[in-house]
Each structure stands twice: as C-alpha cells, then as structure tokens.
C-alpha cells in the first residue's frame, strides 16, 4: 500500500501551505481583533476609574505578565463588587495588553493547549451576553458598575460605553470563530506531524503498518514517545489518522481532509469590486477615535508627575506668591520643559523646549476632538463625513502628523520626569510607556487606512490615464 506514503506527502505539503497562510494572513487578523477588544476594554476601564467606580490596581505596572492568565470568576459579595471587579478587569486588561503587544501570533505558538487558554480567557467577560443579570460573576458585576456609571451621564458618554460593549462583542465573536477554525487545523497539523515524525522514525515498520489498521496503530504507539518527545498522545486523533489510511471509505476521508486544508486563491476576480473610498478615509478617523482614553490617561499621569516635581521646589515664598496671583486673577507665567525628542526613523535626537500648559491643553483638545468622531453615531463623525474626500484626507493627514509629534513629546516627557525628579521620588513617577504603546498602535492603524486609500486612488488614476476601465467584467 504505497498510497499511505503518497497521501502523507500530499497532506504534509498542504499543511505547510496552510501554516504559511495562517502565519501571514489569518493570524494578523486575529491579532487585530484582539487589539480592537483591548481598545474597547481600555475605554471602559478608564471610564470606571474616572467615575471612581473601581480603584486602580497599585501593583498593575509591577505585575510581569508572561503568559495567558484568566482572571478569577468566582462569586463575591455586593459590598466587594467594586474591589473584585476592579482587580479582575485590571488583570483582564493587562493580559490583553500582553497579547496585543508582546505575544507572537503564530501556528507554532498557538497550540491546542494555548487555544484552550485563550478560550478560557475569552470567557472572563461575556460581551455578547452583557447584562447585570448574567450568571457569570464578572460579567454581572462589570455590567452593574457600567449601569451605575451611566446614571446622569451625558449622551456622548453613554453612547461611548454602549459602542465599546457592542464592538467588544463583535470582536469576540470573530475571535471565537477564528480560534475554532485554528483548533481544527491544529488537530490536522498534529496528525500530520505524526506522519512526518513517527513514520520516518528509526525502526518504524511501514510495511507492517500498511497491512491493517491495528498494525499501524501498534507501530505508532511503539515509536510515538521516542519520536514526538513530550507531545501528548491523543488517541482519538491518532485513530482518525489510521482510519484515513485503512477505512473502507478512506479515499473519501482523505479528500475531506485535503479540502479543509485548501488555501483560498488570492487571484482577483475579473470584475473588480467597488470600493467606497470615503469609507477607507473614515476608517482612519475611527482608528484615531480610539485614542482619547490613552490620551486622557497620559494627561492624568503627566499632571501627577508635574505636581510631584513642583512639590520638590515648593517653598513658602512660592506658595504665598501663587495665592496672591490666584486672589488677583493674575495668570501664571508659562512653564517650559527642556526635553529630548528622538526620531525613531533616523535614531537622531534633538532638544526641544515645550510649553507645559499649552501642550496639556492641546492634548485635552485632541482627546475631545477624537472622541467626538469615535463612532458613526457621533456628531463629529457626521460633520466630517459630510466633507469632500479632499478635505477629509487633509484632516486625516494633519491629525496623523500632529499625533505623531504628540507621541514623540510624550516619550520625551517620560524620560524628562524620570531624570529630573529627586532620587527619593523616582518610584513615585508615573511612566507613560503603556499609553505611548497603545497610541502608537492606533496611529499605525490610522496610517494604514490612509495608505490603503492613497494607494487605491492613485491606482485608479493611473488606470484612467491608460484608458482602462477597472469595473469592466
């Protein structure tokens, strides 16, 4: 039965192609879905902190997340709701940050065991069944806190919360489906690795294995441990492998497996689908709309760092002077910080003097502007959408440039505060690295949307010059 080797070779080749497809195309989409979930979670987390419905975990930055850890989901008393939900939601946010910024999404890393961890983690909060009456303690507690937070809130805040929960649910639905498909692929990959490794092991008797299903199973069991090392022996999957080689309908089983591993062709259809170019630009606006939570968090930290630095030089004379100026409504003189700006593209550094009050005001204005355009229902979004594409592109270009400059300034301020403070106060300085990383991710996505728009428009213009109608069949 030489056809066992022939099928094994064909299968292994298909598995290698599918692995490459997952690593290059599908798993980056899975990562994007986790990033969308993280953005929604961060919006809700920052909202609850701002409303003092939960307290910030004082050890959050000290917790070294190096694996996928599912927060506790046991019952808690009503009196402990704020503390329990706050700690668990904080841990959930930290693990999402680890996944989005430090974890490598690859077929090699996302084994069946890892997928199970992710599935358990994804169940920490049920975004698609998000209600204060949920049977799950974490979901019930968080939903209740958000209901409390919306009481007396403005329409925009309520809309932002609702939109964040809705988008988290959609992201989780996509993630769940992707993990299910990946788990099915990992099972086929496991069987393929048995064929690749055990079948070629020293002493494996292929002639005996070809005689019957029982002989093949015996040969696999005999050489499995030495060939596969610490890989667990999954009897059900090995039985499937044997059936694909010996069952009366083996050809049907083999074709079914190969069909599952088929990679969709990248060839474009003759008729090119219509693309809404304005929507491509508005996608960039929505990516920028994910920034306000991180900007506001950075503003809060900078304010605390500034106050700490000022307190080190807060003499009695300066306190009396400030009271006098406040009493007579005399504006304080501008405060300038001399920081070092690093250009990551060229790795060059330059000194720059920034006006503290002016920079903080511009940050807060940017947060309000982006928040007003965070979703399709937001008034700012509607106003921008009504503009011609040229005006929208101009706005997107300016905001990306200004946001990039803001991020460089935040990095400079982060270094400045850490160096300027007295040694005994260094531990009190609030680092900005987490916010900077999240802001960079949002900016990268916005920039990609802009690049997609520009590339498409330029391509269409080039085709028109050549007299080619791209919409023809």
Coordinates of C-alpha atoms in Angstrom, one line a residue:
X1 CA 0.0 0.0 0.0
X2 CA 2.3 2.7 -1.2
X3 CA -0.6 5.1 -1.2
X4 CA -0.1 5.7 2.5
X5 CA 3.2 7.4 1.8
X6 CA 1.8 9.2 -1.2
X7 CA -1.1 10.6 0.8
X8 CA 1.2 11.5 3.7
X9 CA 3.4 13.5 1.4
X10 CA 0.5 15.3 -0.2
X11 CA -1.0 16.1 3.2
X12 CA 2.2 17.4 4.7
X13 CA 2.7 19.7 1.7
X14 CA -0.9 21.0 2.2
X15 CA -0.3 21.5 5.9
X16 CA 2.9 23.5 5.3
X17 CA 1.0 25.8 2.8
X18 CA -1.9 26.3 5.3
X19 CA 0.6 27.1 8.1
X20 CA 2.2 29.8 6.0
X21 CA -1.2 31.2 5.1
X22 CA -2.2 31.3 8.8
X23 CA 1.0 33.0 9.8
X24 CA 1.0 35.6 7.1
X25 CA -2.7 36.3 6.6
X26 CA -5.2 34.9 9.1
X27 CA -3.3 35.3 12.4
X28 CA -2.6 39.0 11.9
X29 CA -6.4 39.4 11.6
X30 CA -6.8 37.5 14.8
X31 CA -4.3 39.9 16.4
X32 CA -6.3 42.9 15.1
X33 CA -9.5 41.6 16.6
X34 CA -7.7 41.2 20.0
X35 CA -6.5 44.8 19.6
X36 CA -10.0 46.0 18.9
X37 CA -11.2 44.2 22.0
X38 CA -8.4 45.7 24.0
X39 CA -9.2 49.3 22.8
X40 CA -12.9 48.7 23.9
X41 CA -11.8 47.3 27.3
X42 CA -9.4 50.2 27.9
X43 CA -12.2 52.7 27.2
X44 CA -14.4 51.0 29.7
X45 CA -11.6 50.6 32.3
X46 CA -10.6 54.3 32.1
X47 CA -14.3 55.3 32.3
X48 CA -14.8 53.3 35.5
X49 CA -11.6 54.7 37.0
X50 CA -12.7 58.3 36.2
X51 CA -16.0 57.7 37.8
X52 CA -14.3 56.2 40.9
X53 CA -16.4 53.1 40.5
X54 CA -13.3 51.0 40.7
X55 CA -9.8 51.7 42.1
X56 CA -6.6 51.5 40.2
X57 CA -4.6 48.4 41.0
X58 CA -1.4 49.9 42.7
X59 CA 0.6 46.9 41.5
X60 CA -0.6 46.9 37.9
X61 CA 2.7 48.0 36.4
X62 CA 4.7 45.7 38.6
X63 CA 2.9 42.6 37.5
X64 CA 5.0 40.9 34.9
X65 CA 2.6 39.2 32.5
X66 CA 4.4 36.5 30.6
X67 CA 1.5 34.1 29.8
X68 CA -2.2 34.0 29.2
X69 CA -3.8 34.2 32.6
X70 CA -7.6 34.0 33.1
X71 CA -8.9 36.3 35.8
X72 CA -10.8 34.8 38.7
X73 CA -14.5 34.4 38.0
X74 CA -15.9 33.3 41.4
X75 CA -18.8 34.9 43.3
X76 CA -18.2 37.9 45.5
X77 CA -20.4 39.9 47.8
X78 CA -22.2 43.1 46.7
X79 CA -20.0 45.0 49.2
X80 CA -16.9 43.7 47.5
X81 CA -18.1 44.3 43.9
X82 CA -16.1 47.4 43.2
X83 CA -12.8 45.9 44.5
X84 CA -13.3 42.4 43.0
X85 CA -14.4 43.6 39.5
X86 CA -11.7 46.3 39.6
X87 CA -8.9 43.8 40.2
X88 CA -10.2 41.2 37.8
X89 CA -10.9 43.8 35.0
X90 CA -7.4 45.2 35.5
X91 CA -5.9 41.8 35.2
X92 CA -8.0 41.2 32.0
X93 CA -6.8 44.4 30.6
X94 CA -3.1 43.6 31.4
X95 CA -3.4 40.2 29.7
X96 CA -4.9 41.8 26.6
X97 CA -2.0 44.3 26.6
X98 CA 0.4 41.3 26.7
X99 CA -1.4 39.6 23.9
X100 CA -1.6 42.7 21.7
X101 CA 1.9 44.0 22.2
X102 CA 4.2 41.2 23.3
X103 CA 2.8 37.8 22.2
X104 CA 3.7 36.2 18.9
X105 CA 0.7 35.0 17.0
X106 CA 1.9 32.0 15.0
X107 CA 0.8 28.5 14.4
X108 CA 3.8 27.2 16.3
X109 CA 2.8 29.2 19.4
X110 CA -1.0 28.8 19.2
X111 CA -1.1 25.1 20.0
X112 CA -4.2 23.3 21.2
X113 CA -3.2 23.9 24.8
X114 CA -2.7 27.6 24.1
X115 CA -6.0 27.9 22.3
X116 CA -7.7 26.3 25.3
X117 CA -6.1 29.0 27.5
X118 CA -7.4 31.7 25.1
X119 CA -10.9 30.3 25.1
X120 CA -11.0 30.2 28.9
X121 CA -9.6 33.8 29.0
X122 CA -12.2 35.0 26.4
X123 CA -14.9 33.7 28.8
X124 CA -13.8 36.1 31.5
X125 CA -16.4 38.6 30.4
X126 CA -19.4 37.7 28.2
X127 CA -19.6 40.7 25.9
X128 CA -22.3 39.2 23.8
X129 CA -24.5 38.4 26.8
X130 CA -23.6 41.5 28.8
X131 CA -26.2 42.1 31.5
X132 CA -26.4 42.8 35.2
X133 CA -28.4 39.5 35.5
X134 CA -25.7 37.4 34.0
X135 CA -25.0 34.1 35.8
X136 CA -21.3 34.8 35.5
X137 CA -20.0 36.9 38.4
X138 CA -17.5 39.0 36.4
X139 CA -20.0 39.9 33.7
X140 CA -22.8 40.6 36.2
X141 CA -20.5 42.8 38.3
X142 CA -19.0 44.8 35.5
X143 CA -22.4 45.3 33.7
X144 CA -23.8 46.6 37.0
X145 CA -20.9 49.0 37.5
X146 CA -21.4 50.4 34.0
X147 CA -25.1 50.8 34.6
X148 CA -24.3 52.8 37.7
X149 CA -21.7 54.9 35.8
X150 CA -24.2 55.8 33.1
X151 CA -26.6 57.3 35.6
X152 CA -26.8 61.0 35.0
X153 CA -24.1 60.8 32.3
X154 CA -24.2 62.8 29.1
X155 CA -25.4 61.3 25.8
X156 CA -21.9 61.1 24.3
X157 CA -20.6 59.1 27.3
X158 CA -23.5 56.7 27.3
X159 CA -23.0 56.2 23.5
X160 CA -19.3 55.6 24.0
X161 CA -20.0 52.9 26.6
X162 CA -22.7 51.2 24.5
X163 CA -20.5 51.3 21.4
X164 CA -17.5 49.9 23.3
X165 CA -19.5 46.9 24.7
X166 CA -21.0 46.3 21.2
X167 CA -17.6 46.4 19.4
X168 CA -16.1 44.1 22.1
X169 CA -18.9 41.6 21.4
X170 CA -18.3 41.7 17.7
X171 CA -14.5 41.3 18.1
X172 CA -15.0 38.4 20.5
X173 CA -17.4 36.7 18.0
X174 CA -14.8 36.9 15.3
X175 CA -12.0 35.7 17.7
X176 CA -14.1 32.7 18.8
X177 CA -14.8 31.6 15.2
X178 CA -11.1 32.1 14.3
X179 CA -9.9 30.1 17.3
X180 CA -12.4 27.3 16.5
X181 CA -11.0 27.0 12.9
X182 CA -7.5 27.2 14.2
X183 CA -8.2 24.4 16.7
X184 CA -9.5 22.2 13.8
X185 CA -6.3 23.0 11.8
X186 CA -4.1 22.2 14.8
X187 CA -5.7 18.8 15.0
X188 CA -4.9 18.1 11.4
X189 CA -1.4 19.5 12.0
X190 CA -1.0 17.1 14.9
X191 CA -1.9 14.2 12.7
X192 CA 0.4 15.5 10.0
X193 CA 3.3 15.7 12.5
X194 CA 2.7 12.1 13.5
X195 CA 3.1 11.2 9.8
X196 CA 6.1 13.5 9.4
X197 CA 7.9 12.4 12.5
X198 CA 6.8 8.9 13.7
X199 CA 6.5 7.4 10.2
X200 CA 10.1 8.3 9.5
X201 CA 11.5 7.3 12.9
X202 CA 14.2 4.6 13.0
X203 CA 12.6 1.2 13.3
X204 CA 9.2 2.2 12.2
X205 CA 7.9 -0.7 10.0
X206 CA 5.9 0.9 7.2
X207 CA 5.3 -2.5 5.6
X208 CA 3.6 -3.7 8.8
X209 CA 1.7 -0.5 9.1
X210 CA 0.3 -0.9 5.6
X211 CA -1.2 -4.3 6.4
X212 CA -4.0 -3.2 8.7
X213 CA -5.3 -0.5 11.0
X214 CA -4.3 -2.5 14.1
X215 CA -0.8 -2.9 12.8
X216 CA -0.5 0.8 12.0
X217 CA -1.8 1.8 15.4
X218 CA 0.7 -0.6 17.1
X219 CA 3.6 0.8 15.1
X220 CA 2.6 4.4 16.0
X221 CA 2.3 3.6 19.7
X222 CA 5.6 1.8 19.7
X223 CA 7.6 4.8 18.3
X224 CA 5.5 7.7 19.4
X225 CA 7.3 8.7 22.6
X226 CA 10.8 8.5 21.2
X227 CA 9.8 10.4 18.0
X228 CA 7.5 13.0 19.4
X229 CA 9.1 13.7 22.8
X230 CA 6.9 15.5 25.2
X231 CA 4.0 15.8 22.7
X232 CA 0.9 14.3 24.3
X233 CA -0.6 11.1 22.7
X234 CA -4.2 12.0 21.6
X235 CA -5.7 8.6 20.9
X236 CA -8.8 10.0 19.2
X237 CA -6.7 11.9 16.6
X238 CA -4.4 9.0 16.0
X239 CA -7.4 6.8 15.4
X240 CA -8.6 9.3 12.8
X241 CA -5.2 9.1 11.1
X242 CA -5.4 5.3 11.0
X243 CA -8.9 5.5 9.6
X244 CA -7.7 7.8 6.8
X245 CA -5.2 5.1 5.8
X246 CA -7.4 1.9 6.2
X247 CA -11.1 2.7 6.5
X248 CA -13.3 1.3 3.6
X249 CA -14.1 5.0 2.7
X250 CA -10.5 6.1 3.2
X251 CA -10.5 8.0 -0.2
X252 CA -13.5 10.0 0.9
X253 CA -11.8 10.8 4.2
X254 CA -8.6 11.8 2.6
X255 CA -10.3 14.1 0.1
X256 CA -12.3 15.7 3.0
X257 CA -9.1 16.4 4.9
X258 CA -7.3 17.9 1.9
X259 CA -10.4 20.1 1.2
X260 CA -10.2 21.5 4.7
X261 CA -6.6 22.5 4.1
X262 CA -7.2 24.2 0.8
X263 CA -5.9 27.8 0.8
X264 CA -8.2 30.2 -0.8
X265 CA -6.8 31.6 -4.1
X266 CA -5.5 35.2 -3.9
X267 CA -6.3 35.7 -7.6
X268 CA -8.7 38.6 -8.1
X269 CA -11.9 38.0 -9.9
X270 CA -12.3 39.6 -13.4
X271 CA -14.8 42.1 -12.1
X272 CA -13.2 44.3 -9.5
X273 CA -15.4 45.0 -6.5
X274 CA -16.4 48.6 -5.9
X275 CA -14.6 50.2 -3.0
X276 CA -16.1 53.1 -1.1
X277 CA -13.0 55.4 -0.9
X278 CA -14.6 57.7 1.6
X279 CA -15.2 54.8 3.9
X280 CA -11.5 54.0 3.7
X281 CA -10.8 57.5 5.0
X282 CA -13.4 57.3 7.7
X283 CA -11.8 54.1 8.9
X284 CA -8.7 56.2 9.6
X285 CA -10.9 58.6 11.6
X286 CA -12.4 55.8 13.6
X287 CA -8.8 54.5 14.4
X288 CA -7.9 58.0 15.7
X289 CA -11.2 57.8 17.7
X290 CA -9.7 55.0 19.8
X291 CA -7.1 57.4 21.2
X292 CA -8.9 59.5 23.8
X293 CA -8.8 57.0 26.6
X294 CA -5.0 56.7 26.3
X295 CA -4.6 60.5 25.9
X296 CA -6.6 61.2 29.0
X297 CA -4.6 58.6 31.0
X298 CA -1.4 60.2 29.8
X299 CA -2.7 63.7 30.8
X300 CA -3.5 62.4 34.3
X301 CA 0.0 60.9 34.7
X302 CA 1.8 64.0 33.4
X303 CA -0.2 66.2 35.8
X304 CA 0.8 64.0 38.7
X305 CA 4.4 63.9 37.7
X306 CA 4.4 67.7 37.2
X307 CA 2.9 68.2 40.6
X308 CA 5.5 65.9 42.2
X309 CA 8.3 67.8 40.5
X310 CA 6.8 71.2 41.6
X311 CA 6.5 70.0 45.2
X312 CA 10.2 69.5 45.4
X313 CA 10.7 73.3 45.0
X314 CA 7.5 74.4 46.7
X315 CA 8.9 76.9 49.1
X316 CA 6.8 79.1 51.4
X317 CA 7.6 82.1 49.3
X318 CA 6.3 80.4 46.1
X319 CA 3.1 79.2 47.9
X320 CA 2.4 82.8 49.1
X321 CA 3.1 84.1 45.6
X322 CA 0.7 81.6 44.0
X323 CA -2.1 82.5 46.5
X324 CA -1.5 86.2 45.7
X325 CA -1.7 85.7 42.0
X326 CA -4.8 83.5 42.3
X327 CA -6.6 86.1 44.5
X328 CA -6.0 88.8 42.0
X329 CA -6.6 86.5 39.0
X330 CA -3.1 87.1 37.6
X331 CA -2.1 84.5 35.0
X332 CA 0.9 82.4 35.9
X333 CA 4.0 82.7 33.6
X334 CA 4.3 79.9 31.0
X335 CA 6.3 76.9 32.3
X336 CA 8.7 75.4 29.8
X337 CA 10.3 71.9 30.0
X338 CA 13.5 71.2 28.0
X339 CA 13.1 67.7 26.7
X340 CA 14.9 65.4 24.3
X341 CA 12.9 64.4 21.2
X342 CA 14.0 61.1 19.4
X343 CA 13.3 60.5 15.8
X344 CA 13.0 56.7 15.7
X345 CA 13.3 56.6 11.9
X346 CA 16.8 58.1 11.9
X347 CA 17.7 57.5 15.6
X348 CA 18.6 61.2 15.9
X349 CA 18.0 63.3 19.0
X350 CA 17.3 67.0 19.4
X351 CA 16.5 69.2 22.3
X352 CA 13.1 71.0 22.3
X353 CA 11.5 73.4 24.7
X354 CA 7.8 72.8 25.2
X355 CA 5.2 75.0 26.9
X356 CA 3.7 72.7 29.6
X357 CA 0.3 74.4 29.8
X358 CA 0.0 74.7 26.0
X359 CA 0.9 71.1 25.5
X360 CA -1.6 69.8 28.1
X361 CA -4.3 72.0 26.6
X362 CA -3.6 70.6 23.1
X363 CA -3.7 67.0 24.4
X364 CA -7.1 67.6 26.1
X365 CA -8.5 69.3 22.9
X366 CA -7.2 66.4 20.8
X367 CA -8.9 63.8 23.1
X368 CA -12.2 65.7 22.8
X369 CA -11.9 66.1 19.1
X370 CA -11.2 62.4 18.5
X371 CA -13.8 61.3 21.0
X372 CA -16.4 63.3 19.1
X373 CA -15.6 61.3 16.0
X374 CA -15.2 57.9 17.6
X375 CA -18.3 56.2 16.1
X376 CA -20.7 56.6 13.2
X377 CA -23.4 57.9 15.6
X378 CA -21.1 60.7 16.9
X379 CA -21.9 64.3 15.8
X380 CA -18.2 65.0 14.9
X381 CA -18.2 61.9 12.7
X382 CA -21.2 63.1 10.8
X383 CA -19.8 66.5 10.2
X384 CA -16.5 65.1 8.9
X385 CA -18.3 62.6 6.7
X386 CA -20.3 65.4 5.0
X387 CA -17.0 67.0 3.8
X388 CA -15.5 66.2 0.3
X389 CA -12.8 63.5 0.3
X390 CA -10.1 66.0 -0.3
X391 CA -11.0 67.9 2.9
X392 CA -11.2 64.6 4.9
X393 CA -7.8 63.5 3.6
X394 CA -6.4 66.9 4.6
X395 CA -7.8 66.5 8.1
X396 CA -6.5 62.9 8.4
X397 CA -3.0 63.9 7.2
X398 CA -2.8 66.8 9.7
X399 CA -4.1 64.7 12.6
X400 CA -1.6 61.8 11.9
X401 CA 1.3 64.3 11.7
X402 CA 0.2 66.1 14.9
X403 CA -0.5 62.8 16.8
X404 CA 3.0 61.5 15.8
X405 CA 4.5 64.7 17.1
X406 CA 2.5 64.3 20.3
X407 CA 3.7 60.8 20.9
X408 CA 7.4 61.9 20.4
X409 CA 6.8 64.6 23.0
X410 CA 5.2 62.1 25.4
X411 CA 8.3 59.9 25.1
X412 CA 10.5 63.0 25.8
X413 CA 8.4 64.0 28.8
X414 CA 8.5 60.4 30.2
X415 CA 12.3 60.5 30.1
X416 CA 12.5 64.0 31.5
X417 CA 10.4 63.4 34.6
X418 CA 12.3 60.2 35.4
X419 CA 15.6 62.1 35.2
X420 CA 14.5 65.5 36.8
X421 CA 12.9 64.2 39.9
X422 CA 15.0 63.7 43.1
X423 CA 16.3 60.1 43.7
X424 CA 13.9 59.5 46.6
X425 CA 10.9 60.3 44.5
X426 CA 11.8 58.3 41.4
X427 CA 9.5 55.4 42.4
X428 CA 6.6 57.9 42.5
X429 CA 6.9 59.0 38.9
X430 CA 4.1 57.5 36.7
X431 CA 5.6 56.0 33.5
X432 CA 3.9 56.7 30.1
X433 CA 5.2 53.7 28.1
X434 CA 1.9 51.8 28.2
X435 CA -0.1 54.8 26.9
X436 CA 2.5 55.6 24.3
X437 CA 2.5 52.0 23.0
X438 CA -1.4 52.0 22.7
X439 CA -1.3 55.4 21.0
X440 CA 1.3 54.1 18.5
X441 CA -0.9 51.1 17.7
X442 CA -3.9 53.4 17.0
X443 CA -1.7 55.6 14.8
X444 CA -0.3 52.7 12.9
X445 CA -3.8 51.5 12.1
X446 CA -5.0 55.0 11.0
X447 CA -1.9 55.4 8.9
X448 CA -2.6 52.0 7.2
X449 CA -6.1 53.1 6.4
X450 CA -4.8 56.3 4.9
X451 CA -2.2 54.3 2.9
X452 CA -4.8 52.0 1.6
X453 CA -6.9 55.0 0.5
X454 CA -4.0 56.7 -1.2
X455 CA -2.8 53.5 -3.0
X456 CA -6.3 52.8 -4.3
X457 CA -6.9 56.3 -5.5
X458 CA -3.5 56.5 -7.2
X459 CA -4.1 53.1 -8.9
X460 CA -7.5 54.2 -10.2
X461 CA -6.0 57.4 -11.6
X462 CA -3.2 55.5 -13.3
X463 CA -5.7 53.1 -14.9
X464 CA -7.7 56.1 -16.2
X465 CA -4.6 57.6 -17.8
X466 CA -4.1 54.3 -19.6
X467 CA -7.7 54.3 -20.7
X468 CA -8.5 51.1 -18.7
X469 CA -11.9 50.7 -17.0
X470 CA -11.3 48.6 -13.9
X471 CA -15.1 48.0 -13.4
X472 CA -15.4 46.0 -16.7
X473 CA -16.0 42.3 -16.4

